[in-house]
């Protein structure tokens, strides 16, 4: 069941979403070679707390950190550790903030110094996939049009789309209906109602789309060890388009 939010609820969501947006920008200005992924997580924890919000991920099904920090062949849910970031890495930082009774969710993939042409293109195309995915999106759009558009753009660029993780509805819970796949057939799926709030989050791989979850139960690693990228925003479906709350 897709929850439709009232204007008042959407207003309450603006704050956690703005904190996510600002936290991602804050991290983007600081992330650099020599930092550990745990240090990135500490930046996120401190920022969210200082904003009067709670990091939604911390303790979520036992998740041990405030952010997912996923390096190179890790596509999502990288657990912050003592791993040191190096020039040439691409690092996705995914985080959620909870405030006013609602969650906000967003992710960016950052380049550490100069990266290979392939990684550079992958990060760019993954961002583009988000914007392609929401192109023309408005009340009444069939849900799987989003995945159709994401998949077409990724594959046109020689990349593949991760199937085993999807976007999702968001609100009082971090994950609500519907599931928002990044692949799909045009014109299919439920028609999105006005004032639904969803996270659109393409996860795109340079190689094949198959993923393996590490023994820690979280870290999602590309089976072929090729790099992958992730980009996410929380968006409101409106009568005439979308409103992006985390940009
Ligand atoms: N932010 C992630 C998402 O996009 C959720 C990861 S939080 C974790 O859905 F606790 F599951 F790691
Ligand atoms: Co999400």
Short mmCIF file of C-alpha atoms in Angstrom, two decimals, residues 22-36 39-44 46-47 85 93 110-113:
data_model
loop_
_atom_site.label_atom_id
_atom_site.label_comp_id
_atom_site.label_asym_id
_atom_site.label_seq_id
_atom_site.Cartn_x
_atom_site.Cartn_y
_atom_site.Cartn_z
CA UNK A 22 23.61 19.25 3.88
CA UNK A 23 25.37 16.29 5.49
CA UNK A 24 26.20 14.82 2.07
CA UNK A 25 27.61 18.18 0.97
CA UNK A 26 29.58 18.46 4.22
CA UNK A 27 31.06 15.00 3.69
CA UNK A 28 31.79 15.81 0.04
CA UNK A 29 33.92 18.79 1.07
CA UNK A 30 35.96 16.73 3.52
CA UNK A 31 36.30 13.20 2.15
CA UNK A 32 39.85 12.58 0.93
CA UNK A 33 42.67 10.09 0.58
CA UNK A 34 44.07 8.97 3.94
CA UNK A 35 40.75 9.03 5.78
CA UNK A 36 39.26 5.79 7.01
CA UNK A 39 36.17 8.64 10.01
CA UNK A 40 33.62 9.34 7.28
CA UNK A 41 30.96 7.73 9.46
CA UNK A 42 31.99 9.90 12.42
CA UNK A 43 31.54 13.03 10.28
CA UNK A 44 28.04 11.82 9.45
CA UNK A 46 28.34 14.22 14.42
CA UNK A 47 26.64 16.27 11.69
CA UNK A 85 40.61 5.72 1.30
CA UNK A 93 28.10 7.55 1.13
CA UNK A 110 32.47 10.72 -4.40
CA UNK A 111 35.71 10.54 -6.36
CA UNK A 112 38.92 10.45 -4.29
CA UNK A 113 41.42 12.58 -6.21
#
